[in-house]
Amino acid sequence: MPMSSSSSLTNIASSPESIEPSVTGTWKPQLTKIVATIGPTSEQLPVLKDLVRCGLRVMRLNFSHATEEEVELRVGNLKKCQGRHGNINTKDGDMNVRAVLLDDGAVILTVKEIESSKEFNGTVTCTIDFSGDLRSRAGVNLPGAETDLPAMSTKDKIDIKYGLTKDVDYVAASFVQSAAHVKEIKAYMVQCAEELGLDPSYPLPLIISKIESQTALKNFDEILEASDGIMVARGDLGVEIPIHQVTNAQKEMVAACNAVGKPVIVATQMLESMAKNPRPTRAEVSDVTNAVYDGADAVMTSGETAKGKYPVETIKMMNEIIASAEKFAVDRPDLAGNSYGGKMFANNNKEGCMEASIAKASVAAAVKCHAAAIIVLAKTGSNLPRFVSAYRPNIPIITFVPSSKMARQLILNRGIHPIVGALDGVSFHKRPAIAIKHAKDMGIIESGENVVIVGIEDDNEEQFGTMKVTAVP
């Protein structure tokens, strides 16, 4: 039964100003993840350690603004961070355009003349409608223009191949226009892996398609089907479509991703003011809160943590907003709305139906017995953790996996908290007890609480699902 308004307001009034992160004792991890862009003000090891401690789960590297030396430093330092427990951004036609927007619309130009005598490298003459300061490497938007930009520029291809040598886990592809773009990037990664002599069985980076144009919105369904996840890139999107439609587009995209069980990141200007100030605006807090209510798997920072004055405070604040929103949504589901945690997973794909069925049963059992966590015993290549996440339980999904690569490619999904290698060599019958002990030692579950344990096992070349509901000893 939902909490009364009086009780809820009393709890809000008496809540602490901040939530101090801890590496010992009880730990109730947030379900919605934090992706942070790392740059000059956050790349050093002491700062990165603080970011991980305060809630950073995925590091974003923007190759449009980073040298190879900077990438090496940031990747190396992240590997040295220990949490309680990267992503590459890429991009550089024939077009008919009247308006040009620079730096997310900070400067607006109107096209007056195009040098049509030259097929390439011609001059475009514009008048400045709204002037402003222009930073180096700022983005350029051509609202409404159908461009013939390729899926990857020459620089993108170099960056992606280099990223494979650094074992990146995701590639966030900019200005994806169609499913064909996504497939072209995937095919190129396969080619690069072969050229680099990588093990064919080793997982390639997952493709997160950035939706930031009118064309991408029109082709969204096919892009979603071809992609491993979606980023709602509200900066460019906000100058490609009417700005008052951005929130509506965000809600539609998040709901669509939830329905097919693919992760979705809400990005751009979430805590923008914290680039200069130690506290966010009230509107920014509402923005992050509503992204959690909408069902986002992750929220992302950009300049706030890459070049801002308060990167650690930004991540800490975002983590506190997420924690507050998730608690309130459980206490007052009537006010958080029916969308909290995400729209219902439709599971229209016939593949993985056994895993999906077990996942659905585990979430239903967890609700029925008021479980503190769902423990997933996953094998290499298993999609069971993703299916459990897709059914959106409001408790942590503690996932035991055999490799760090598998763990890193699961961390983006809502609620999943991987533990690597703890069950290696452990027999089937002993795995649940050892898994419970590890989760208890981490402080995620406590004695007397109920947990649901699920897994897929092999028996004489046949697979069968297991589910167990038990109390923590």
C-alpha atoms as one frame of an Amber mdcrd trajectory, in Angstrom:
protein
   0.000   0.000   0.000   1.385   3.438  -0.900   2.567   5.617   1.938   0.246
   8.474   2.931   1.044  12.043   1.920   1.643  13.021   5.534   4.106  10.180
   6.161   5.876  10.787   2.872   6.340  14.506   3.539   7.586  13.764   7.058
  10.215  11.426   5.638  11.244  14.028   3.061  11.552  16.726   5.718  13.748
  14.552   7.937  15.978  13.123   5.200  19.725  13.872   5.442  21.275  16.621
   3.334  23.602  14.135   1.646  24.287  10.420   1.466  27.891   9.589   2.252
  29.224   6.757   0.059  30.691   3.855   1.974  32.905   0.913   1.133  32.058
  -1.028   4.269  28.866  -2.039   6.026  25.365  -2.059   4.531  25.207  -0.977
   0.904  21.948  -0.517  -0.993  23.100   0.331  -4.516  21.077   2.589  -6.772
  19.379   0.937  -9.744  19.814   3.733 -12.285  23.442   4.000 -13.389  25.709
   7.024 -13.910  27.759   7.509 -17.072  30.327  10.310 -16.766  32.401  11.993
 -19.425  36.004  12.142 -18.235  38.211  15.068 -19.212  41.000  17.337 -17.963
  39.434  18.062 -14.569  38.583  14.440 -13.767  41.238  12.280 -15.444  43.757
  12.093 -12.607  43.681   8.978 -10.426  42.654  10.601  -7.093  39.668  12.316
  -8.721  38.643   9.213 -10.665  38.753   7.150  -7.477  36.406   9.657  -5.835
  34.061   9.544  -8.837  33.847   5.738  -8.677  33.330   5.871  -4.916  30.502
   8.384  -5.376  28.642   6.360  -8.002  30.361   6.465 -11.421  29.682   3.194
 -13.251  30.634   3.883 -16.897  33.372   6.211 -18.151  32.737   8.059 -21.422
  35.673   9.107 -23.595  34.872  11.712 -26.244  37.385  11.197 -29.056  36.367
  14.530 -30.582  38.093  16.227 -27.633  40.772  13.754 -26.534  44.266  12.940
 -27.733  45.648   9.406 -27.725  47.818  10.275 -24.719  44.789  11.539 -22.790
  42.828   8.382 -23.591  45.733   6.221 -22.408  45.869   8.150 -19.138  42.129
   7.960 -18.496  41.767   4.278 -19.340  44.825   3.400 -17.264  43.621   5.355
 -14.253  40.106   3.892 -14.404  41.565   0.370 -14.341  43.326   1.310 -11.103
  40.067   2.388  -9.449  38.359  -0.023  -7.103  34.647   0.475  -6.606  32.188
  -1.686  -4.748  31.541  -3.608  -7.231  34.469   3.029 -21.621  32.669   4.180
 -24.191  33.885   5.987 -27.358  32.075   8.889 -28.938  32.641   9.311 -32.704
  31.900  11.783 -35.831  32.704  14.480 -38.329  27.204  15.974 -48.110  24.779
  17.118 -50.283  22.277  19.270 -48.383  19.638  21.943 -48.644  19.859  24.128
 -45.568  18.827  27.615 -44.538  19.843  27.720 -40.874  23.109  26.771 -39.167
  23.327  26.371 -35.392  26.686  26.269 -33.637  27.477  24.843 -30.185  23.971
  23.498 -29.449  22.375  26.717 -30.694  24.540  29.174 -28.759  25.253  30.896
 -32.099  22.610  30.970 -34.857  23.339  31.738 -38.501  21.174  32.127 -41.607
  22.552  30.909 -44.932  22.652  33.638 -47.572  24.738  32.079 -50.322  26.283
  28.718 -51.198  29.171  28.454 -53.641  27.476  25.982 -55.966  30.278  25.930
 -58.538  32.327  23.653 -56.295  31.184  20.105 -55.508  33.388  19.951 -52.401
  34.972  22.516 -50.082  32.825  25.366 -51.317  32.111  28.519 -49.314  28.836
  29.125 -47.455  28.080  32.758 -46.636  25.897  33.374 -43.589  24.578  36.240
 -41.522  24.798  36.019 -37.736  21.338  36.190 -36.163  22.416  35.541 -32.572
  26.057  35.943 -31.650  28.006  34.484 -28.753  31.323  33.050 -27.624  32.324
  30.028 -29.694  34.585  27.350 -28.215  36.919  25.213 -30.261  35.546  21.990
 -31.771  31.962  23.103 -31.174  29.221  21.134 -32.898  27.422  22.247 -36.051
  23.719  21.500 -36.612  21.682  21.895 -39.777  18.063  21.540 -38.559  15.851
  19.624 -40.954  18.616  18.967 -43.476  18.824  15.486 -44.996  22.570  14.848
 -45.214  24.514  12.104 -46.921  27.074  11.790 -44.139  28.597   8.305 -43.950
  28.161   6.104 -40.894  31.855   6.637 -40.080  34.340   9.277 -41.078  37.987
   8.403 -41.643  38.765   9.638 -38.120  35.915   7.559 -36.692  37.396   4.425
 -38.233  40.802   5.194 -36.761  39.249   5.853 -33.338  37.153   2.682 -33.360
  40.117   0.498 -34.306  42.227   2.145 -31.623  39.394   1.645 -29.143  39.446
  -2.085 -29.814  43.103  -2.175 -28.784  42.048  -0.553 -25.476  39.248  -3.115
 -24.942  36.447  -0.529 -24.848  33.045  -1.916 -23.957  30.694   0.391 -25.862
  30.874   2.616 -28.921  28.456   5.547 -28.851  27.857   6.256 -32.528  27.045
   9.887 -33.313  24.423  11.051 -35.781  23.187   7.576 -36.658  20.602   8.000
 -39.413  19.438   4.447 -40.070  19.832   0.766 -39.206  22.246   0.493 -42.127
  24.619   2.866 -40.308  24.607   0.637 -37.224  25.199  -2.508 -39.263  28.068
  -0.833 -41.122  29.773   0.044 -37.820  29.329  -3.499 -36.506  30.753  -4.965
 -39.708  33.731  -2.618 -39.490  34.446  -3.707 -35.917  34.459  -7.353 -37.030
  36.934  -6.412 -39.758  39.139  -4.550 -37.277  39.081  -7.472 -34.850  40.292
  -9.774 -37.608  43.040  -7.351 -38.641  44.178  -6.986 -35.020  44.216 -10.751
 -34.513  41.680 -10.679 -31.678  40.097 -13.907 -30.475  36.909 -14.384 -32.579
  35.042 -15.474 -29.451  35.905 -12.295 -27.535  32.920  -9.901 -27.299  33.137
  -6.792 -29.465  32.007  -3.397 -28.123  28.261  -2.874 -27.950  26.769  -0.152
 -30.154  24.932   2.667 -28.392  23.223   4.754 -31.073  22.952   8.459 -30.313
  19.622   9.863 -31.452  20.205  13.503 -32.316  18.468  14.348 -35.608  15.071
  14.436 -37.268  16.072  11.599 -39.580  17.051   9.401 -36.635  13.694  10.030
 -34.980  11.866   9.077 -38.169  13.913   5.869 -38.407  13.985   5.208 -34.672
  12.335   1.773 -34.696  14.811   0.297 -37.167  17.765   1.942 -35.396  16.622
   0.518 -32.059  16.301  -2.975 -33.520  19.841  -2.866 -34.937  21.464  -1.262
 -31.860  22.494  -2.670 -28.491  21.265   0.472 -26.727  20.180   4.071 -27.254
  21.442   7.435 -26.048  18.911  10.265 -25.943  21.353  13.000 -27.001  19.305
  16.026 -26.073  21.912  18.654 -26.977  21.912  18.199 -30.731  18.344  16.925
 -30.697  17.245  20.192 -29.087  18.398  22.184 -32.108  17.292  19.618 -34.692
  13.660  19.576 -33.516  11.576  22.222 -31.707  13.056  22.441 -28.225   9.644
  22.078 -26.569   9.375  18.612 -28.158  12.611  17.233 -26.694  11.029  15.978
 -23.456   8.240  14.299 -25.405  10.776  12.601 -27.687  12.766  11.505 -24.624
   9.757   9.824 -23.056   8.851   8.056 -26.305  12.382   6.742 -26.803  12.825
   5.595 -23.206   9.494   3.751 -23.322  10.401   2.113 -26.651  13.740   0.894
 -25.265  12.037  -0.462 -22.141   9.552  -2.371 -24.288  12.316  -4.293 -26.083
  14.607  -4.629 -23.068  17.514  -2.545 -24.368  19.389  -0.019 -22.197  18.769
   3.698 -22.701  20.910   6.614 -21.516  19.478  10.094 -21.001  22.210  12.647
 -21.661  23.131  16.331 -22.002  22.891  19.241 -19.561  21.535  17.128 -16.717
  23.556  19.010 -14.096  25.087  21.604 -16.433  25.241  24.423 -13.881  27.551
  22.312 -11.693  30.334  22.930 -14.210  30.665  26.268 -12.409  28.643  25.918
  -9.211  28.829  23.408  -6.331  25.053  22.910  -6.339  22.638  22.291  -9.225
  19.521  24.262 -10.079  16.163  22.928  -8.905  15.164  22.388 -12.539  18.218
  20.170 -13.073  17.336  18.077 -10.029  13.833  17.646 -11.458  15.330  16.650
 -14.815  17.404  13.819 -13.327  14.504  12.726 -11.119  12.102  12.525 -14.048
  14.613  10.546 -16.119  14.619   7.979 -13.286  10.816   7.973 -13.183  10.670
   7.584 -16.984  12.683   4.354 -16.829  16.161   5.371 -17.994  18.842   2.755
 -17.394  21.437   5.476 -16.966  21.859   9.238 -16.799  24.983  10.920 -18.129
  27.155  13.921 -17.414  29.171  15.744 -20.077  31.049  18.979 -19.483  30.142
  18.928 -15.792  32.654  16.169 -15.125  34.933  16.563 -18.164  35.948  20.178
 -17.665  33.851  21.512 -14.788  35.080  22.799 -11.444  33.179  20.236  -9.350
  33.334  16.768 -10.970  33.220  14.790  -7.721  30.422  16.899  -6.263  28.490
  16.430  -9.522  28.587  12.632  -9.379  27.813  12.607  -5.679  24.824  14.894
  -6.249  23.543  12.827  -9.159  23.801   9.660  -7.073  21.839  11.313  -4.256
  19.127  12.462  -6.655  18.823   8.937  -8.057  18.628   7.400  -4.573  15.976
   9.878  -3.488  13.908   9.382  -6.641  14.041   5.591  -6.429  13.016   5.548
  -2.769  10.176   7.988  -3.330   8.903   6.018  -6.326   8.676   2.875  -4.193
   7.044   4.715  -1.266   4.609   6.672  -3.460   4.063   4.798  -6.740   0.779
   6.668  -7.148   2.731   9.920  -7.520   5.821   8.683  -9.374   3.555   7.454
 -12.143   3.028   4.160 -13.886   6.189   4.611 -15.921   8.606   4.374 -12.972
  11.310   1.833 -13.651  10.246   1.581 -17.275   7.326   0.451 -19.377   6.522
  -3.249 -19.363   8.980  -5.400 -21.272   7.065  -6.858 -24.215   9.514  -9.672
 -25.134   8.154 -10.090 -28.650  11.366 -11.797 -29.760  11.089 -15.588 -29.767
  14.813 -15.970 -29.063  15.687 -16.400 -25.409  12.133 -17.231 -24.403  13.317
 -19.652 -21.699  15.579 -17.042 -20.129  12.844 -14.417 -20.405  10.318 -16.726
 -18.738  12.664 -17.464 -15.844  13.465 -13.760 -15.511   9.794 -12.833 -15.401
   9.097 -15.507 -12.788  12.019 -14.328 -10.649  10.775 -10.732 -10.605   7.228
 -11.865  -9.772   8.573 -14.028  -6.940  10.710 -11.152  -5.651   7.668  -8.887
  -5.465   5.564 -11.561  -3.786   8.109 -12.370  -1.046   9.429  -8.781  -0.645
  12.936  -9.905  -1.599  15.915  -7.652  -0.910  17.711  -8.726  -4.100  17.643
 -11.067  -7.056  20.819 -13.112  -7.471  21.572 -14.254 -11.013  24.058 -17.066
 -11.633  25.137 -16.266 -15.196  27.342 -18.173 -17.611  29.333 -16.796 -20.535
  26.992 -15.421 -23.182  23.906 -15.645 -20.988  21.235 -12.985 -21.483  19.433
 -13.919 -18.275  20.712 -10.844 -16.346  19.502  -8.508 -19.119  16.092 -10.162
 -19.138  15.774  -9.787 -15.362  16.674  -6.109 -15.715  14.167  -5.733 -18.553
  11.331  -6.747 -16.210  12.359  -3.793 -14.004  12.469  -5.091 -10.425  12.893
  -2.348  -7.822  15.707  -4.201  -6.066  19.368  -4.847  -6.975  20.175  -7.647
  -9.428  23.380  -9.190  -8.089  24.876 -10.975 -11.077  27.706 -13.494 -10.764
  29.628 -13.637 -14.048  32.751 -15.501 -15.230  34.596 -12.564 -16.849  35.244
  -8.872 -16.320  34.291  -8.171 -19.967  30.850  -9.647 -19.422  30.512  -7.644
 -16.218  31.446  -4.357 -17.894  28.966  -4.903 -20.709  26.173  -5.608 -18.212
  26.827  -2.671 -15.882  24.864  -0.227 -18.053  21.593  -2.118 -17.523  19.339
  -0.860 -14.759  19.776  -2.622 -11.433  22.566  -5.022 -12.477  25.603  -5.145
 -10.177  28.092  -7.776 -11.416  30.485  -9.829  -9.307  33.329 -11.428 -11.283
  34.793 -14.891 -10.839  33.446 -15.649  -7.366  31.800 -18.909  -8.476  34.569
 -20.256 -10.716  34.974 -23.983 -10.173  32.083 -24.151  -7.695  29.627 -27.031
  -8.153  26.013 -26.378  -9.091  24.626 -27.311  -5.669  27.050 -25.082  -3.746
  26.737 -21.973  -5.920  23.595 -20.458  -4.304  25.009 -20.552  -0.770  28.342
 -19.060  -1.831  26.575 -16.372  -3.877  24.465 -15.399  -0.855  27.589 -15.198
   1.303  29.335 -12.879  -1.166  26.290 -10.608  -1.455  25.990 -10.549   2.335
  29.689  -9.748   2.784  29.256  -6.807   0.404  26.425  -5.478   2.554  23.765
  -5.706  -0.156  21.659  -8.249   1.760  21.307  -8.945   5.470  20.352 -11.885
   7.666  16.635 -12.590   7.665  15.952 -10.940   4.295  14.500 -12.946   1.424
  16.387 -13.360  -1.858  15.503 -14.944  -5.188  18.245 -16.949  -6.925  17.981
 -17.823 -10.630  20.225 -19.480 -13.189  20.453 -21.622 -16.300  22.144 -24.988
 -15.931  23.291 -27.655 -18.405  22.400 -31.316 -18.002  23.436 -33.811 -20.684
  23.537 -31.110 -23.349  20.104 -29.848 -22.335  19.449 -26.597 -20.515  17.059
 -26.106 -17.639  16.198 -23.101 -15.534  16.406 -22.982 -11.765  14.825 -20.626
  -9.274  15.077 -20.624  -5.500  13.485 -18.349  -2.917  15.267 -18.414   0.426
  16.042 -16.377   3.521  19.540 -15.059   4.140  21.090 -16.987   7.054
